[in-house]
mmCIF file of C-alpha atoms in Angstrom:
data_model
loop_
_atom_site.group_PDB
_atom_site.id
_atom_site.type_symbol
_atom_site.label_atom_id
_atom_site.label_comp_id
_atom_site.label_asym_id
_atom_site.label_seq_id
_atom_site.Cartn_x
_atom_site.Cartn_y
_atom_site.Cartn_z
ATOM 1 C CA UNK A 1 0.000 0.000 0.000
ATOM 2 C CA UNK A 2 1.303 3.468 -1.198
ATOM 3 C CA UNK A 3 2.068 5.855 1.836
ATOM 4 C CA UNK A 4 -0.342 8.414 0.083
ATOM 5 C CA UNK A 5 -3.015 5.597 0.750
ATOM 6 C CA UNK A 6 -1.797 4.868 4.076
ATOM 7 C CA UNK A 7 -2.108 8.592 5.076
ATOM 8 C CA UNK A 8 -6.231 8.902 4.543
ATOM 9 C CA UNK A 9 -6.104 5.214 5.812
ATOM 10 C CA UNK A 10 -5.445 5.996 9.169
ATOM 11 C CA UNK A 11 -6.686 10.115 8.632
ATOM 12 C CA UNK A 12 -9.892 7.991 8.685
ATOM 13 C CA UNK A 13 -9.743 6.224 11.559
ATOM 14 C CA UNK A 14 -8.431 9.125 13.725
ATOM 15 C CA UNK A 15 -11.192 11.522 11.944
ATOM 16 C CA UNK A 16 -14.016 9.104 13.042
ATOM 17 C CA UNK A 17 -12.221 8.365 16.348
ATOM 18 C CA UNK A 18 -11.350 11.942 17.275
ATOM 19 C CA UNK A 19 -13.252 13.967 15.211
ATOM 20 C CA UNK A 20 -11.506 16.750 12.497
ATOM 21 C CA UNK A 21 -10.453 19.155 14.610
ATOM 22 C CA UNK A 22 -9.582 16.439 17.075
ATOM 23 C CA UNK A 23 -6.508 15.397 14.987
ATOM 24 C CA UNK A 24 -3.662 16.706 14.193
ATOM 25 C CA UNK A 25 -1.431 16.141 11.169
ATOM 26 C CA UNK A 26 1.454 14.923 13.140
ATOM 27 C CA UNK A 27 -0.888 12.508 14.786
ATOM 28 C CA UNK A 28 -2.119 11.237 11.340
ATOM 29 C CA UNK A 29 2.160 10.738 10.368
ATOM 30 C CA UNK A 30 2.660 9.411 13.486
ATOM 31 C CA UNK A 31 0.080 6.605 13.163
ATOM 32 C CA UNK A 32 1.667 6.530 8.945
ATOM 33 C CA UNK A 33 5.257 5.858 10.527
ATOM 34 C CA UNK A 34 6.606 9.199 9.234
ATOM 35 C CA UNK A 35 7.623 12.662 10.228
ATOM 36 C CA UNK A 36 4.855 15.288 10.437
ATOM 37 C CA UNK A 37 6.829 17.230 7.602
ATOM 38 C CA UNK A 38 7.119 14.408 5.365
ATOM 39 C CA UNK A 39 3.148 13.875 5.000
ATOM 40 C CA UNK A 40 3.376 17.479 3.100
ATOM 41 C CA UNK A 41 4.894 16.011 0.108
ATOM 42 C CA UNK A 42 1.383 13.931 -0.282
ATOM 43 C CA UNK A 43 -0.676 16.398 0.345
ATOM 44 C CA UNK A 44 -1.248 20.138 1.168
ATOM 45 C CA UNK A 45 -2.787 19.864 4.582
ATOM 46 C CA UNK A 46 -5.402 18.289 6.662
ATOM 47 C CA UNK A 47 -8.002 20.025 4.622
ATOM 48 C CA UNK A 48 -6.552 18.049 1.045
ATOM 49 C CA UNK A 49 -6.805 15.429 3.271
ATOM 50 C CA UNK A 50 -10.303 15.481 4.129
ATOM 51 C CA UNK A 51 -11.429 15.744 0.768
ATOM 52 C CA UNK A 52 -9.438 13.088 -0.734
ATOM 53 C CA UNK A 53 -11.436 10.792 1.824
ATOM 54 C CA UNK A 54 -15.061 12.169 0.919
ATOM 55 C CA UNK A 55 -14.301 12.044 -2.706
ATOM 56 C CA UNK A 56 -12.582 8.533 -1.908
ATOM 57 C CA UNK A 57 -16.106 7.335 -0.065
ATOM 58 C CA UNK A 58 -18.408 8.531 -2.612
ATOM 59 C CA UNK A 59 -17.358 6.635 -5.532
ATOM 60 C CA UNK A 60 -16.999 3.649 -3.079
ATOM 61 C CA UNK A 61 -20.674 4.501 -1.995
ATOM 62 C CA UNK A 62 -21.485 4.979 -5.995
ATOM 63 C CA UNK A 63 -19.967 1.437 -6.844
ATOM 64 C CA UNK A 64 -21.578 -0.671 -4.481
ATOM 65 C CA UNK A 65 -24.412 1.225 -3.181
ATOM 66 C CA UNK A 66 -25.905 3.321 -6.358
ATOM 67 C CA UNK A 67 -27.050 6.609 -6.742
ATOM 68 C CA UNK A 68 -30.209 8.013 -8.434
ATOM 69 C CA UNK A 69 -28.111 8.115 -11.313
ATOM 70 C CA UNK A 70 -26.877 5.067 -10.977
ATOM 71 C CA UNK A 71 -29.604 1.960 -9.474
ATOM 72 C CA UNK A 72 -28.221 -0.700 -11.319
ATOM 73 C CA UNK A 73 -31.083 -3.271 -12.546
ATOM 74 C CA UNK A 74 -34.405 -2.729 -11.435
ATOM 75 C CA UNK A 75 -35.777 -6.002 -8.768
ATOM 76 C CA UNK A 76 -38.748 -7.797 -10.839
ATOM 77 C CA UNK A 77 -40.327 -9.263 -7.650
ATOM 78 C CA UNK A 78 -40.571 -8.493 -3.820
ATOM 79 C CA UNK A 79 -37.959 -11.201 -3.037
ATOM 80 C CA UNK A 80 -35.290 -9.589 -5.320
ATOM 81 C CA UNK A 81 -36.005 -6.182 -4.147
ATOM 82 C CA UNK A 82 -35.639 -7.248 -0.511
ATOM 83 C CA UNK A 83 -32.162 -9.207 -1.318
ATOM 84 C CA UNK A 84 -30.749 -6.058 -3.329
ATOM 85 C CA UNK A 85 -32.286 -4.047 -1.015
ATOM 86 C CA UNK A 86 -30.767 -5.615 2.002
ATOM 87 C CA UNK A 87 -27.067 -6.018 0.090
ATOM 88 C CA UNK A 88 -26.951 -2.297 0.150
ATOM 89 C CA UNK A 89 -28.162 -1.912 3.584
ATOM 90 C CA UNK A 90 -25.926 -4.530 4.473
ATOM 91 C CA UNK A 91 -22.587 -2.693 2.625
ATOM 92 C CA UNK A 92 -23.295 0.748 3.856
ATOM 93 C CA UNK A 93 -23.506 -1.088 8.236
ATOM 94 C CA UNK A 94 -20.655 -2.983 7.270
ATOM 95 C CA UNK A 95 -17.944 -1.447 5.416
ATOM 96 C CA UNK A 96 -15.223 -0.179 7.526
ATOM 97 C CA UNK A 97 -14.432 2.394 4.977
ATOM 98 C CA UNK A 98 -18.163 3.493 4.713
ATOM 99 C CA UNK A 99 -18.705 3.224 8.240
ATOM 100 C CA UNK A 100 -15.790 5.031 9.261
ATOM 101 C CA UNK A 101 -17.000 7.882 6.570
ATOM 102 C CA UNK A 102 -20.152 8.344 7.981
ATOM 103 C CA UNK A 103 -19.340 8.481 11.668
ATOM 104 C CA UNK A 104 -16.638 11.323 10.455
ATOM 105 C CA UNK A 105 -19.682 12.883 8.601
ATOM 106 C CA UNK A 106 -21.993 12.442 11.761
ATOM 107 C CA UNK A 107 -19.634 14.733 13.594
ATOM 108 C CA UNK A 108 -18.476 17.242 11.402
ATOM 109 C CA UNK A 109 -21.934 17.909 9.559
ATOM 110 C CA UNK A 110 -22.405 21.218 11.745
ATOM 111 C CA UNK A 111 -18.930 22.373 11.088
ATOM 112 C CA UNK A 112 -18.148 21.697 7.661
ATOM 113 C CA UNK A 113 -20.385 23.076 4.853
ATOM 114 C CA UNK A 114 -19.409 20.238 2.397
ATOM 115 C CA UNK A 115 -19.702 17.381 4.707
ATOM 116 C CA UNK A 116 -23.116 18.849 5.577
ATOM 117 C CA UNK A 117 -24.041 18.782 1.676
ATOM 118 C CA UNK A 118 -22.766 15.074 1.350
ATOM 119 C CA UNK A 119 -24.284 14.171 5.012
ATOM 120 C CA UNK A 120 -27.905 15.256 3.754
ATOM 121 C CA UNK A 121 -27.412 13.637 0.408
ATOM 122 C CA UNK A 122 -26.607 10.372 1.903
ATOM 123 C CA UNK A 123 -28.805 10.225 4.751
ATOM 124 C CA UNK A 124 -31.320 12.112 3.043
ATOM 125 C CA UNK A 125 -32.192 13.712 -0.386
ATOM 126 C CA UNK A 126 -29.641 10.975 -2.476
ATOM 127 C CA UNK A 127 -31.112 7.777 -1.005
ATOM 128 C CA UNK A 128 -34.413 8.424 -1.645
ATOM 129 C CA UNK A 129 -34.423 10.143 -4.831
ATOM 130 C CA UNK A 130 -32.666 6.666 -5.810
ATOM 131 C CA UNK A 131 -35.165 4.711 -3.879
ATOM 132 C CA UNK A 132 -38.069 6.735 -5.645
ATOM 133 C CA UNK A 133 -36.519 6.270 -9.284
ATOM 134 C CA UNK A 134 -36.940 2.364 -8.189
ATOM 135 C CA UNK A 135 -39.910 2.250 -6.913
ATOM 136 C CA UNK A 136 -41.013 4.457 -9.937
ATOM 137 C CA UNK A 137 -39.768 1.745 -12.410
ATOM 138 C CA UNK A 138 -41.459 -1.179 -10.577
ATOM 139 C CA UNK A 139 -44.428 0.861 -10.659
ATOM 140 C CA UNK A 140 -44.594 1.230 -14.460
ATOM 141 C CA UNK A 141 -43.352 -2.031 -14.772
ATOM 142 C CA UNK A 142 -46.398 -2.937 -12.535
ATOM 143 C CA UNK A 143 -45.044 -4.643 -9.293
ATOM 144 C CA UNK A 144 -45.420 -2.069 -7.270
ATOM 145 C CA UNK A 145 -49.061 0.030 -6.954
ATOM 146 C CA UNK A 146 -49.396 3.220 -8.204
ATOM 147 C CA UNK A 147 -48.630 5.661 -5.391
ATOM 148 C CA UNK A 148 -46.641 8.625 -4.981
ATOM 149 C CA UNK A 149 -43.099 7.003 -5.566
ATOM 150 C CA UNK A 150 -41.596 10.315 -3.145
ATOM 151 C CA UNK A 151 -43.492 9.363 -0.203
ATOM 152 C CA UNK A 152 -43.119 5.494 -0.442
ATOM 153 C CA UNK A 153 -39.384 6.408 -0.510
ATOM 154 C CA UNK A 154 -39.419 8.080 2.354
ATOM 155 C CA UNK A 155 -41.728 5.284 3.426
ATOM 156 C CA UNK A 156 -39.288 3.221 2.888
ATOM 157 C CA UNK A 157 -35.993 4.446 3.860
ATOM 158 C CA UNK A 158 -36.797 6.504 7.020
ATOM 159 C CA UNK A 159 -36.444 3.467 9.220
ATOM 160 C CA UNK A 160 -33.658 1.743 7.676
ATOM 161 C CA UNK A 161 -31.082 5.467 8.079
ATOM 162 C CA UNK A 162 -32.553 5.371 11.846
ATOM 163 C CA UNK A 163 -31.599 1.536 12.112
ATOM 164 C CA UNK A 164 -28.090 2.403 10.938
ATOM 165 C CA UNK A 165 -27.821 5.038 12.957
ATOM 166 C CA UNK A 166 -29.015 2.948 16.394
ATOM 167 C CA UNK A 167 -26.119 0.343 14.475
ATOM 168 C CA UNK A 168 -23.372 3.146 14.611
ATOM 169 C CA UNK A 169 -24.113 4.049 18.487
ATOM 170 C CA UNK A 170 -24.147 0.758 19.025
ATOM 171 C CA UNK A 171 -22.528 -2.041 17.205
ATOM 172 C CA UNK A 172 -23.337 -4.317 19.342
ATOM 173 C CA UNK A 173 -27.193 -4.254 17.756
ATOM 174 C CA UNK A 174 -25.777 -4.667 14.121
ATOM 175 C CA UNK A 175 -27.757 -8.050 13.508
ATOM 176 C CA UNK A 176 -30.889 -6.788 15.605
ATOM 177 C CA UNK A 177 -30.965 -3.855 13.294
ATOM 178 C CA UNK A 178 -30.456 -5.893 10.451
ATOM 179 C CA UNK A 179 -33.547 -8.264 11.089
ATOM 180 C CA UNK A 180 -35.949 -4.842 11.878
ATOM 181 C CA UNK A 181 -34.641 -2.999 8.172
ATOM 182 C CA UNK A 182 -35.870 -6.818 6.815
ATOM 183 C CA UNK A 183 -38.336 -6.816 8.368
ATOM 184 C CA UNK A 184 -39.719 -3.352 7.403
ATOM 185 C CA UNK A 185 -39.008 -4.398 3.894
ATOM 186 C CA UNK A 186 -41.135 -7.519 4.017
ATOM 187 C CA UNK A 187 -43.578 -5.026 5.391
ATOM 188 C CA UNK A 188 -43.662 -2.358 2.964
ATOM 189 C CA UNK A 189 -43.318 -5.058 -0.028
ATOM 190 C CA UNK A 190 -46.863 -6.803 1.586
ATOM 191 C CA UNK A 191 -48.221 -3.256 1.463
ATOM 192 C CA UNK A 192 -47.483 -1.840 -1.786
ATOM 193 C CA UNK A 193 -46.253 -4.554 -3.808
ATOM 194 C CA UNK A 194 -48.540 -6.544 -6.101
ATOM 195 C CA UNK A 195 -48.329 -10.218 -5.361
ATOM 196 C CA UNK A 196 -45.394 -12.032 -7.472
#
């Protein structure tokens, strides 16, 4: 692993452990194995830093979660929406780099204008504008009743952000949480989605 890579590595960690302005750049080479000084020839500050990690986390987010430009094939049935459903869910709890990412964006979302723009799109506006398009596409393709595709978003992915919040607090919950978001899926599927 490159030193550059190394350096937002454990930036990560000690962002989501300490907070931004919790950590220091010598901390961050210290944990690296090199002189404060020396982490300057990677990059221009803690600030470069910082972004290099969000930017870093949202095409990891983009790959393996989607986007609303990007929600991969569209579930024919209520089984396949709960798996794909649940595979995302189950990437964003589990990820270390995702996890770390959004505990760092937790914190810093009342000091930091950008994180607070990629903190609402995430938790927020992003997912269900993706979730909508979805549940949009099922409708026309007639699984899922005709509604207002917004709302059932919201609907839909209200519970499972608080779930993974409750699983952030407290990891110790990750599989309880897990069964409630499937749970809530089966739900909503029984609810608005046409038999298979």
């Amino acid at each position: 692993m490159s030193t550059k890579q190394r350096i937002l590595d454990e930036a990560l960690t000690l962002f989501a452990e300490n907070g931004y302005d919790g950590t220091g750049v010598d901390l961050i080479a210290e944990r690296v194995g090199i002189k404060g000084p020396s982490l300057y020839k990677h990059y221009k500050g803690k600030e470069e830093i910082l972004n290099a990690l969000i930017d870093a986390a949202e095409e990891r987010y983009e790959e393996y979660f989607g986007s609303e430009k990007h929600i991969g094939k569209l579930p024919q049935s209520r089984e396949e929406f709960i798996k794909v459903t649940m595979e995302r869910i189950s990437f964003t709890m589990r990820d270390p780099v995702i996890r770390k990412t959004r505990m760092l964006l937790v914190q810093e979302q009342f000091r930091n204008e950008r994180i607070s723009e990629v903190t609402t799109r995430h938790q927020l506006d992003g997912i269900q504008r993706m979730f909508a398009k979805i549940i949009k596409g099922m409708m026309d393709e007639g699984i899922v009743k005709n509604d207002d595709p917004e709302l059932l978003a919201v609907e839909l992915t209200a519970p499972a952000v608080l779930q993974i919040a409750r699983s952030d607090r407290q990891p110790q919950y990750e599989e309880e949480c897990m069964e409630y978001i499937e749970k809530h899926l089966r739900h909503f599927c029984k609810v608005y989605m046409r038999e298979d």
